[in-house]
Coordinates of C-alpha atoms in Angstrom, one line a residue:
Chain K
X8 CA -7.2 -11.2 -29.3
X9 CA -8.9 -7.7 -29.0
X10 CA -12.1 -8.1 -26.5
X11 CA -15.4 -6.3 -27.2
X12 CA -19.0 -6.9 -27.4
X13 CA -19.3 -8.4 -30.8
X14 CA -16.6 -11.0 -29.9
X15 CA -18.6 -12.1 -26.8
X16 CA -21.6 -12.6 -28.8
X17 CA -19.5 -14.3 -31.3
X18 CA -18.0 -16.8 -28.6
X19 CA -21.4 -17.2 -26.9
X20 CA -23.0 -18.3 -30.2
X21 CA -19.7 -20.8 -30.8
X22 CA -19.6 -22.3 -27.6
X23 CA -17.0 -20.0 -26.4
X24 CA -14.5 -22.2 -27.8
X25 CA -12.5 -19.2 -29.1
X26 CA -10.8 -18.0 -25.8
X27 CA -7.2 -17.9 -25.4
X28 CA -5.4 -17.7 -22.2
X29 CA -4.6 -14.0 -21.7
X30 CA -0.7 -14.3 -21.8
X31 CA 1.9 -16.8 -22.5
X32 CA 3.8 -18.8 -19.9
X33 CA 7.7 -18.0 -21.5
X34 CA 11.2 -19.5 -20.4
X35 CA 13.5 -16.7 -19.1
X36 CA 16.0 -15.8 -22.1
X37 CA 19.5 -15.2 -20.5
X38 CA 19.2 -11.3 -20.9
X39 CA 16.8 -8.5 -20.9
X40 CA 17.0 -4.8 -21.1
X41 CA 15.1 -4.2 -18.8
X42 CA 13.9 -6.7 -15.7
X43 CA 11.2 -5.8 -13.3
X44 CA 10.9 -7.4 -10.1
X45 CA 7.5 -8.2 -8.6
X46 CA 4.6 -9.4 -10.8
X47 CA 2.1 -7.7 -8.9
X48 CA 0.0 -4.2 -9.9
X49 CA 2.5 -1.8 -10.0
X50 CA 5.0 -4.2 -11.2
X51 CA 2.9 -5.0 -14.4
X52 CA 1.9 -1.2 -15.0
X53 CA 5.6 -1.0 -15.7
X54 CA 6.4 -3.0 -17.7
X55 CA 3.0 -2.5 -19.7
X56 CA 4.4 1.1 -20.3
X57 CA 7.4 0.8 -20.9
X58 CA 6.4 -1.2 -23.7
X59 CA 3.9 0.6 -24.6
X60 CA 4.4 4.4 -24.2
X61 CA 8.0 4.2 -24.0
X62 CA 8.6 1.6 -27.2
X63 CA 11.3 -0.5 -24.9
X64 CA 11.5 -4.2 -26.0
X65 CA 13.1 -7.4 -24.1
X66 CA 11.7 -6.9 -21.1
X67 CA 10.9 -9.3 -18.3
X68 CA 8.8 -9.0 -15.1
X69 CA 10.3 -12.0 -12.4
X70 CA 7.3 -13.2 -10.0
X71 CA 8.6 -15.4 -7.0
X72 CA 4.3 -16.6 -6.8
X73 CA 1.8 -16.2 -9.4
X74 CA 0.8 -12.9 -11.3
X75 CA -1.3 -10.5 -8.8
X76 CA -0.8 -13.1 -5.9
X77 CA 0.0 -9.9 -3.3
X78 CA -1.7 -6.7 -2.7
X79 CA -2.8 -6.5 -5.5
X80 CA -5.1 -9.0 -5.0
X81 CA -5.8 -7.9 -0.8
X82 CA -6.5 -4.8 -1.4
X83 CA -10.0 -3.0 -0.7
X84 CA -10.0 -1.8 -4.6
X85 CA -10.8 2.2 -3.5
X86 CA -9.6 4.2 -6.3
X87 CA -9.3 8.7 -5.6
X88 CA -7.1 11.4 -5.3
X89 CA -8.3 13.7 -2.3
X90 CA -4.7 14.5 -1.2
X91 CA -3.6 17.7 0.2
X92 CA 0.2 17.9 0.0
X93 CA 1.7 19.2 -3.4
X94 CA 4.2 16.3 -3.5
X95 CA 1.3 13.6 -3.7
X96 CA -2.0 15.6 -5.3
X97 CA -0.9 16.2 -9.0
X98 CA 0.3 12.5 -8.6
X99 CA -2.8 10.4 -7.7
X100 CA -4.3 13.3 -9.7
X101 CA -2.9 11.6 -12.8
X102 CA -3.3 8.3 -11.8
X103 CA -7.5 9.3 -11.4
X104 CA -7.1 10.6 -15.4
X105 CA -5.2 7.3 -16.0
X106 CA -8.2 4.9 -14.2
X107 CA -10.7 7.1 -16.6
X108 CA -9.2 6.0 -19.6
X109 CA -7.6 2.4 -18.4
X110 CA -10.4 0.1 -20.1
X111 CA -10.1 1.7 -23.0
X112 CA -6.5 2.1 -23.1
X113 CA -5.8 -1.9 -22.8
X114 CA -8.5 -3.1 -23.7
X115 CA -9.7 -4.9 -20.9
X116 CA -12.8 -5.4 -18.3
X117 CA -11.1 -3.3 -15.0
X118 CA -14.9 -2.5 -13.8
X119 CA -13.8 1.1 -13.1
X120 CA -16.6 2.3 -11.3
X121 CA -16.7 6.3 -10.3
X122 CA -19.3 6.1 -7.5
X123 CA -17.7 8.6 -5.4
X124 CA -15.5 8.9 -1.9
X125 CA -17.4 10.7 1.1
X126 CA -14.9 11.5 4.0
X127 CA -17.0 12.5 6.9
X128 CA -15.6 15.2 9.4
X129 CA -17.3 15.5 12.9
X130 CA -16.3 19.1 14.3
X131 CA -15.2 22.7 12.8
X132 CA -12.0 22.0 13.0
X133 CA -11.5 18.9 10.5
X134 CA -14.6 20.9 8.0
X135 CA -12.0 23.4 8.2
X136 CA -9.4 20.7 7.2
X137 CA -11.2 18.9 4.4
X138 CA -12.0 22.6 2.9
X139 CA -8.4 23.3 2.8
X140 CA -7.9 19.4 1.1
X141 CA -10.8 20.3 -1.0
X142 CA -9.1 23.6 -2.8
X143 CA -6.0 21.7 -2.7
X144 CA -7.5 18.9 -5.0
X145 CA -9.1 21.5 -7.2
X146 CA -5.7 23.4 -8.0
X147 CA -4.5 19.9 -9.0
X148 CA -7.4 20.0 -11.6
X149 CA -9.2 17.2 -9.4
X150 CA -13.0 17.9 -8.3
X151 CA -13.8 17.8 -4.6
X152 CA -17.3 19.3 -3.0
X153 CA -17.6 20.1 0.6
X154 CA -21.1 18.5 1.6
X155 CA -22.9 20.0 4.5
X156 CA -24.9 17.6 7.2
X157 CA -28.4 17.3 5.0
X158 CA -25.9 16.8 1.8
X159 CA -24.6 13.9 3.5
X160 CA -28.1 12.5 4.5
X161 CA -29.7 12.8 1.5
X162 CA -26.7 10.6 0.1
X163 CA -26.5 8.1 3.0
X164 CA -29.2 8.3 5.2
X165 CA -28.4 5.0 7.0
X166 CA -25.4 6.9 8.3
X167 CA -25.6 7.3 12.6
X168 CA -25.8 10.9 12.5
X169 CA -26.3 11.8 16.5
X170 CA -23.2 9.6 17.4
X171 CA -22.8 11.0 21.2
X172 CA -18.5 11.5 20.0
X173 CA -18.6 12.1 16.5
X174 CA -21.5 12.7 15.7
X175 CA -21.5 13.5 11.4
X176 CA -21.1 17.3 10.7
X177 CA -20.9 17.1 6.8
X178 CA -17.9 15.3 4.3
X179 CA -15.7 15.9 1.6
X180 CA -16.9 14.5 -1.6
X181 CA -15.2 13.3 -4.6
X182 CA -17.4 12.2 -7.2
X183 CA -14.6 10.8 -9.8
X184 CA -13.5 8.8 -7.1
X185 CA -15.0 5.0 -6.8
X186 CA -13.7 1.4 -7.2
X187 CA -12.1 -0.7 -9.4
X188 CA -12.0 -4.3 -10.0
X189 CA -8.6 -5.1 -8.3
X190 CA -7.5 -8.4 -10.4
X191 CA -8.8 -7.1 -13.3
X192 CA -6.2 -4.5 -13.7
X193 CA -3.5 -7.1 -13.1
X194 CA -4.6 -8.9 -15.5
X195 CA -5.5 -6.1 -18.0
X196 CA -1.8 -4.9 -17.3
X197 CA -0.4 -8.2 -17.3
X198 CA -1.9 -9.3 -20.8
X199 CA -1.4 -5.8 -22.6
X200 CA 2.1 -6.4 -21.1
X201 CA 2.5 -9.9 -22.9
X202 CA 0.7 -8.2 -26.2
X203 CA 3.9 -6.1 -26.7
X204 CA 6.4 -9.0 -26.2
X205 CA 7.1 -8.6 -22.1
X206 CA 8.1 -12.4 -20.8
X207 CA 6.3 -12.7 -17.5
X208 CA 8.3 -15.1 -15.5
X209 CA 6.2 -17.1 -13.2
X210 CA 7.3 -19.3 -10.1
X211 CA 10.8 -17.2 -10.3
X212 CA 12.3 -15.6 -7.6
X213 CA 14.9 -13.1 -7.6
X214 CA 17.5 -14.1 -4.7
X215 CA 20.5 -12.0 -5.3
X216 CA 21.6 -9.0 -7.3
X217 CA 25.0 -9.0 -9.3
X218 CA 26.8 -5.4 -9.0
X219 CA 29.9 -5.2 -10.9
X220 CA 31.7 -1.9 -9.7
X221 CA 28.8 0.2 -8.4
X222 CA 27.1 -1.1 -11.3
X223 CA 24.1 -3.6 -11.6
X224 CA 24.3 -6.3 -14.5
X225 CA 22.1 -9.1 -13.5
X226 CA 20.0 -10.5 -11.1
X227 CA 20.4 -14.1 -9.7
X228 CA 16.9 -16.5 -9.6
X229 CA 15.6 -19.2 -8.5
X230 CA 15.6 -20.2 -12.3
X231 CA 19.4 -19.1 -12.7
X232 CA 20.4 -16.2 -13.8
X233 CA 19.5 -13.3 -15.6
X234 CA 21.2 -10.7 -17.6
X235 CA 19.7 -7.2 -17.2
X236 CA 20.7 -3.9 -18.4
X237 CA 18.5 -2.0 -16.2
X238 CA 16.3 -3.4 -12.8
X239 CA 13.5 -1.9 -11.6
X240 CA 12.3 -3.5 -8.1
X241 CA 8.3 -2.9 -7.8
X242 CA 7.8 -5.8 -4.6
X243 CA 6.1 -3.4 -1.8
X244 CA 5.8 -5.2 1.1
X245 CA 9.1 -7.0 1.2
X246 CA 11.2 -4.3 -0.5
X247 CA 13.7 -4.2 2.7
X248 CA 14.0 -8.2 1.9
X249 CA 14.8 -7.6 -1.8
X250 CA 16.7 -4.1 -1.3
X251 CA 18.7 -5.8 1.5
X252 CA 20.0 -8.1 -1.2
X253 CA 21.6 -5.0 -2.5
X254 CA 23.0 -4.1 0.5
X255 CA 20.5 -1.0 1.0
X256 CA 18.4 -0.4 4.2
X257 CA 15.5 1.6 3.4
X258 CA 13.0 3.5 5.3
X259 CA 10.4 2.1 5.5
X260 CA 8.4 -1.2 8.3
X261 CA 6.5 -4.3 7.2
X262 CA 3.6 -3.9 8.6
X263 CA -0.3 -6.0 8.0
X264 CA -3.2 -4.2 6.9
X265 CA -6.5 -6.8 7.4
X266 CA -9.2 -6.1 5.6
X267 CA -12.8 -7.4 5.1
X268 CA -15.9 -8.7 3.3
X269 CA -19.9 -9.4 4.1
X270 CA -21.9 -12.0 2.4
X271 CA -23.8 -10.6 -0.3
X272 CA -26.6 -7.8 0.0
X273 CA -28.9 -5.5 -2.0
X274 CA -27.4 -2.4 -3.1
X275 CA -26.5 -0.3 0.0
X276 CA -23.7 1.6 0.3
X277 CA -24.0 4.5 -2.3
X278 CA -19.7 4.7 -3.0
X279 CA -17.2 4.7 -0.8
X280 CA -17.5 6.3 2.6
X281 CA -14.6 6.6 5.0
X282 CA -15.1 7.3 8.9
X283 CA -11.4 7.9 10.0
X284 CA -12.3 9.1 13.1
X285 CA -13.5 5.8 13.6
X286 CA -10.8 3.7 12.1
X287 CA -13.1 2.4 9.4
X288 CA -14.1 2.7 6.0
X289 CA -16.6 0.8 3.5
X290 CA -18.1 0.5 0.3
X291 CA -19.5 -2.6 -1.8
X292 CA -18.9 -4.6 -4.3
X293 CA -20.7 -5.1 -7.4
X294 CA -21.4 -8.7 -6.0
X295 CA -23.0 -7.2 -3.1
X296 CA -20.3 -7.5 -0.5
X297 CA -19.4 -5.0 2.0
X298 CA -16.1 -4.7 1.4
X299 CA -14.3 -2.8 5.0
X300 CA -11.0 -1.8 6.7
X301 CA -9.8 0.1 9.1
X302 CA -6.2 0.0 10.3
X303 CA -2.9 -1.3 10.4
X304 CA -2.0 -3.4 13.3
X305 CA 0.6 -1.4 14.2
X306 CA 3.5 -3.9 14.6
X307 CA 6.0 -5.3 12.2
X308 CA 4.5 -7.8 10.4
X309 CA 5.6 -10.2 7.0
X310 CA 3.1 -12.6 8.1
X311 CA 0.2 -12.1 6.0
X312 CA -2.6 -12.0 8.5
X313 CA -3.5 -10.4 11.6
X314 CA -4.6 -10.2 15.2
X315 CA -8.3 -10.0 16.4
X316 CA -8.2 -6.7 18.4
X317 CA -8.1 -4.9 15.1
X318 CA -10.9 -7.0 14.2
X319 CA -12.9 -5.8 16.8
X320 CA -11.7 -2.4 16.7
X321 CA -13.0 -2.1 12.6
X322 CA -16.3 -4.1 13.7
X323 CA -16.5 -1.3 16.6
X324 CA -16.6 1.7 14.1
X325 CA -18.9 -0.2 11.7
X326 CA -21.4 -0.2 14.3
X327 CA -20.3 3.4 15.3
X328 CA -21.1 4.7 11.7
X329 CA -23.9 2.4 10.7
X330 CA -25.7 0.0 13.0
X331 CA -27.0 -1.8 10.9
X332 CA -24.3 -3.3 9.7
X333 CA -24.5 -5.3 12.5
X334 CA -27.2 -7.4 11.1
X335 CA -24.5 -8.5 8.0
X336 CA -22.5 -11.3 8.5
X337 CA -19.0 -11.4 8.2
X338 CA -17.4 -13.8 5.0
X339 CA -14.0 -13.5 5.2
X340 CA -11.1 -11.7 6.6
X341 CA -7.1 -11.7 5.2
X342 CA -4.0 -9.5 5.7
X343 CA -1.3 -8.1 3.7
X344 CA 1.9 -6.8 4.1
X345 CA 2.4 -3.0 3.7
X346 CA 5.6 -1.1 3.0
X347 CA 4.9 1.2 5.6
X348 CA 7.0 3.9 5.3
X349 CA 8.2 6.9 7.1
X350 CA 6.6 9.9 6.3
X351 CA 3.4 7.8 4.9
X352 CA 4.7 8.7 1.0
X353 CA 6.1 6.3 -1.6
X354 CA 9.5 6.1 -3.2
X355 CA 10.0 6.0 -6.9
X356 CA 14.0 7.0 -7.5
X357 CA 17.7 5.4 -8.7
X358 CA 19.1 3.9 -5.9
X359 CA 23.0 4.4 -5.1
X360 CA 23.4 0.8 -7.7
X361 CA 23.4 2.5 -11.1
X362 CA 20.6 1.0 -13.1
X363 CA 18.9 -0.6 -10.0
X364 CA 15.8 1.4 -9.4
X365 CA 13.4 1.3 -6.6
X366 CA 9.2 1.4 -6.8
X367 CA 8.4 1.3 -2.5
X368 CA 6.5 2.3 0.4
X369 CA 3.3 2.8 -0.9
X370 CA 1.8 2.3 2.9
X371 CA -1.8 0.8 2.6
X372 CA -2.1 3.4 -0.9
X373 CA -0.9 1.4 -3.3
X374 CA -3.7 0.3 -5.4
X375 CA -4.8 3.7 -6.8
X376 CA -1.5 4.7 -7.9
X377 CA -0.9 1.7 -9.8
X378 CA -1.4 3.4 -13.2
X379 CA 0.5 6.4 -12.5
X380 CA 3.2 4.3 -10.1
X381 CA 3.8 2.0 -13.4
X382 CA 3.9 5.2 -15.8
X383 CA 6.3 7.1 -13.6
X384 CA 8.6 4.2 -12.7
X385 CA 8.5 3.1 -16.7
X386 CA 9.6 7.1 -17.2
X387 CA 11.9 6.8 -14.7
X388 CA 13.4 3.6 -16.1
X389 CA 13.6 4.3 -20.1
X390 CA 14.2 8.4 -19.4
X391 CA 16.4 8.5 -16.0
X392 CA 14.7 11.4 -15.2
X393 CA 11.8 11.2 -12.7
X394 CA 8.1 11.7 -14.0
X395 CA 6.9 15.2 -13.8
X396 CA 3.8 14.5 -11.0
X397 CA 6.4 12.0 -9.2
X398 CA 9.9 14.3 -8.8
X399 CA 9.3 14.6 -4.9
X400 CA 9.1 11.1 -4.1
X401 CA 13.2 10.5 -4.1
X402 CA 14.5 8.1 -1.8
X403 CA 16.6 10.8 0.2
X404 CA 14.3 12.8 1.4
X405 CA 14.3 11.7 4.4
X406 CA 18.1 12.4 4.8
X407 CA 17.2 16.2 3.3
X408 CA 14.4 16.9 5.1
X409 CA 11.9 17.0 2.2
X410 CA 9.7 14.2 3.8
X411 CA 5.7 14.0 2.4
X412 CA 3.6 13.5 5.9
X413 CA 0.3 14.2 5.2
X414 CA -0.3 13.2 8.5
X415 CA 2.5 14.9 10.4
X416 CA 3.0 12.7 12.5
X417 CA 6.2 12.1 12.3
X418 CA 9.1 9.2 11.2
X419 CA 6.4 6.7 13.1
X420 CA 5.6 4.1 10.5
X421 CA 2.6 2.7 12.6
X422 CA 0.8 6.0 12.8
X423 CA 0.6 6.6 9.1
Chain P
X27 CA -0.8 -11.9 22.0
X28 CA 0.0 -12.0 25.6
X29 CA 3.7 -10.5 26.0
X30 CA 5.6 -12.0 28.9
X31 CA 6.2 -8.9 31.2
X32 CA 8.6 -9.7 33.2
X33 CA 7.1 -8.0 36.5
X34 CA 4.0 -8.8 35.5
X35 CA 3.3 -12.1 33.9
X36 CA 1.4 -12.2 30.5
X37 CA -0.4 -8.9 29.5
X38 CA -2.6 -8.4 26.1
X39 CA -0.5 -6.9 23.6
X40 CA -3.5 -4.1 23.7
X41 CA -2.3 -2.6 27.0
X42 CA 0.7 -1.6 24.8
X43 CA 1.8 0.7 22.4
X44 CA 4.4 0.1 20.0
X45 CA 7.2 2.2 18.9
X46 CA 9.4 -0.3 16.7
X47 CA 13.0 -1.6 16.2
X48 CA 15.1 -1.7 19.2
X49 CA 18.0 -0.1 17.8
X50 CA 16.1 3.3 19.0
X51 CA 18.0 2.7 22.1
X52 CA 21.2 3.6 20.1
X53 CA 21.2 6.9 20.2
X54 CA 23.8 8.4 17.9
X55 CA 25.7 11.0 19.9
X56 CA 25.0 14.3 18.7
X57 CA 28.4 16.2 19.1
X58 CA 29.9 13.3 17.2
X59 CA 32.0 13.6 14.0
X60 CA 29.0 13.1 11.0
X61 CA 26.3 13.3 13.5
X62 CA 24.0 14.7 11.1
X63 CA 23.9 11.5 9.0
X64 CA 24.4 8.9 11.8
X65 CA 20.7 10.8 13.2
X66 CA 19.1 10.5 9.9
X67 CA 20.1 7.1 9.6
X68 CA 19.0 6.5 12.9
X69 CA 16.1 8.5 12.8
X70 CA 14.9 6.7 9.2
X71 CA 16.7 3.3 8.2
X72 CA 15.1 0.2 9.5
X73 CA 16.9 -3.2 9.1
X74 CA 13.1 -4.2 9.2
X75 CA 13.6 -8.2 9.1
X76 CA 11.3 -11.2 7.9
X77 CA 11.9 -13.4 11.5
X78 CA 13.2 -12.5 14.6
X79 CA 13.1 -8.9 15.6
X80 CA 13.8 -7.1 18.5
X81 CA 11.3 -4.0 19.4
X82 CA 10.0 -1.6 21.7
X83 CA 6.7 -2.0 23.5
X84 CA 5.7 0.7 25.9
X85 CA 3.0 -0.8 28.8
X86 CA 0.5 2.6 28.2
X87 CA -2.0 0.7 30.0
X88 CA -0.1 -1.0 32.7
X89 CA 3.3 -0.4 34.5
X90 CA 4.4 2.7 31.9
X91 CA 7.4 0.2 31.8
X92 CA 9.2 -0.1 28.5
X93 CA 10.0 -3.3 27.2
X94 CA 12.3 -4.6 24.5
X95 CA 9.9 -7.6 23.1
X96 CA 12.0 -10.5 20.7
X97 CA 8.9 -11.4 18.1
X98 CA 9.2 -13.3 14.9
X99 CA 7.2 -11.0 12.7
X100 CA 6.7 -14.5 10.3
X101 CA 4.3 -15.7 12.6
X102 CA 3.4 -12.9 15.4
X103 CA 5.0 -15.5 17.8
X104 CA 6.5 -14.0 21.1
X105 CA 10.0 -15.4 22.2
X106 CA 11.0 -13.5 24.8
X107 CA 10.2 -9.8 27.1
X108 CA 13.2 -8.0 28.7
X109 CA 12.8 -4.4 30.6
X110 CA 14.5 -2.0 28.0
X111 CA 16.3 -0.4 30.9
X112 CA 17.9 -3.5 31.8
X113 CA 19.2 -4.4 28.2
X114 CA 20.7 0.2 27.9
X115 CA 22.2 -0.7 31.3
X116 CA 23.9 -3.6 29.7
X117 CA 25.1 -1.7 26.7
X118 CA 22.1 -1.3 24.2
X119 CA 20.4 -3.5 21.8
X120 CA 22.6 -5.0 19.5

């Protein structure tokens, strides 16, 4: 079923009686080639390339819920790549060329929408910064502009610009940046997935690996088990859980990220605007919403929701930024779990199993690296050799000293 | 959530900071055999559970005590607050 314009004027003038559901709901065959664990973003962007780029067949991706059902579907939907550090720019780099083409590539509604990030800077010192993350982005072919106070105005003049602490000093703009409709690209994965012959295994939870001498060969399920020739585990959140099943510890903390939407308003917020000396950030939704976060708790968490002192620390900085957002009311609120990990960087590397292969730690980052995350794990899995914009993220690092902090802060999960 | 200090009485888990895992009290000994990959073990490995864990909580805002808090990250529930001197004293956190 290919999607476009013509077909929706066909179905409209049919009584849209021609829909299909988007992917078929298989038994799991006793062997695959390849099974991926977690049917969530990053999961699905795996296994949609390596069926598709990489030409592998019998694969399965195991879900323990429902496709999407975790942060995939929690997640603010803020897609950019304004990194600094030459292990992570050239990589969210190519994720930002992969959300360009994504609708076209799979054929599929993601609402990629490139309104733009403004990170706002509030002294010399972090202008300074941002200019240095600014040349950084453009030597990884990204675009970034340094915006002075007036810039920043004239873009968002709603802004509190005499705040007595941080009052607003000019930003760091990137205009490809924007949002992206966050269950569309499961499903856009997820169906282009199912196209190309991937079984995606519902209601089936992986509860134990086989290893036969240093070797993987199968993983057990709820649903019995399953052969595999190669596993790739893509589960951020509770990859300690999974990898723990393989006898690993990794590095990385649980922890929840809460996040939050307004009832419906005119068109506001011009893209997406980030005040991190504030702890908060916001931008809205096609819908209307203001969609808002802030940070992490700061405690290990699996639970899935959060405490109200972050609440009112995020509602504090809204107010900080923008007062009058204090006249929106607030819809909803939800949590989700974070593989927070410990120099604020993801993992995408063999483990010590051979053929078990680890997709983790994507802190509270994970939803703009889905396309490049699936690519490079997909590479990862069908090559053995890491992807060429994702060879630093190796799982020891840590032990080597090569950790990613863009932060440096330091092996403290919480502050990342 | 109010953690039970246990000179205190309940205080808001705000006048706290939090480090994480307890285990930090088992510092590897440096002039060991293989010290270098018992620190980065230490340093980076969490057993990071779903249920009952056992973790640092230093009062910032209170006492300047540290505590070693026993929290079921499931459900944010609060079992139990010890003085992480007390529990080194009687032979770390295991």
């Amino acid at each position: 079923m290919h999607f476009s314009g013509l077909r929706v004027i066909r179905e409209a003038l049919t009584g849209h009686k021609g829909w299909k559901p988007l992917w078929r709901n298989p038994e799991p065959q006793p062997a695959y080639d390849y099974i991926i664990v977690g049917g969530g973003g990053h999961g699905l962007a795996t296994a949609y390339y390596l069926a598709k780029t990489f030409g592998r067949a019998r694969i399965a991706v195991l879900e323990k819920s429902w496709l999407g059902s975790g942060n995939i579907g929690r997640n603010t939907t803020i897609i950019r790549s304004n990194y600094l550090l030459p292990g992570n720019e050239p990589f969210y780099e190519f994720s930002m060329k992969l959300w360009e083409g994504l609708e076209q590539e799979f054929n599929f509604n993601a609402m990629v929408s490139q309104r733009g990030i403004l990170n706002l800077c509030h002294t010399d010192a972090q202008r300074d910064a941002f200019r240095r993350r600014g040349n950084a982005m453009l030597l990884a072919g990204a675009d970034a502009e340094l915006l002075d106070r007036e810039q920043v105005r004239a873009m968002a003049p709603f802004l509190n610009f005499d705040n007595a602490r941080f009052p607003i000093k000019g930003g760091l703009l990137q205009r490809r940046a924007g949002t992206a409709r966050h269950d569309g690209v499961a499903w856009g994965y997820a169906r282009g997935a199912d196209m190309r012959g991937v079984d995606l295994i519902q209601n089936c939870e992986v509860t134990g690996f086989r290893i036969d001498g240093g070797r993987i060969s199968g993983v057990e399920t709820t649903r019995g088990y399953i052969a595999a020739g190669k596993v790739g585990v893509a589960v951020a959140g509770s990859s300690s859980r999974v990898m723990a099943m393989a006898g690993m510890r990794l590095p990385i903390e649980s922890h929840v990220l809460q996040a939050f939407v307004s009832e419906g308003l005119k068109p506001t917020i011009p893209g997406v605007i980030t005040f991190g000396a504030g702890h908060f950030y916001v931008s809205q939704s096609d819908k209307g919403g203001l969609v808002f976060g802030g940070d992490i708790d700061g405690y290990n968490s699996y639970a899935q929701r959060g405490n109200l002192p972050v609440i009112e620390d995020v509602a504090e900085g809204g107010m900080a930024l923008m007062p009058m957002i204090g006249r929106a009311r607030l819809l909803r609120v939800w949590g989700g779990i974070m593989d927070m990990s410990m120099d604020g960087s993801p993992i995408i590397d063999r483990t010590p199993v051979e053929g078990l292969y680890l997709n983790a730690g994507w802190c509270y980052g994970g939803f703009k690296a889905t396309p490049a995350s699936g690519y490079a794990f997909a590479h990862l899995l069908a090559t053995g050799r890491p992807h060429e914009t994702a060879g630093a993220y190796r799982l020891d690092r840590f032990a080597r000293g090569y950790v990613i902090d863009e932060k440096g802060v330091g092996a403290q999960p919480n502050l990342h | 959530m109010l953690i039970p200090h246990p000179l205190l009485g309940p205080r808001d888990a705000q006048e706290f900071t939090y480090l994480g895992d307890a285990a930090l009290l088992n510092r590897p000994d440096g002039m060991a055999e293989g010290a270098e990959a018992a620190f980065a073990e230490y340093v980076y490995l969490r057993d990071n559970p779903a249920g009952v864990h056992r973790e640092l909580w230093f009062h910032e805002q209170g006492d300047r005590s540290w505590l070693v808090v026993t929290r079921d990250t499931t459900t944010h529930e609060i079992l139990g607050a010890e003085l992480a001197r007390d529990v080194k004293l009687k032979g770390g956190a295991a």
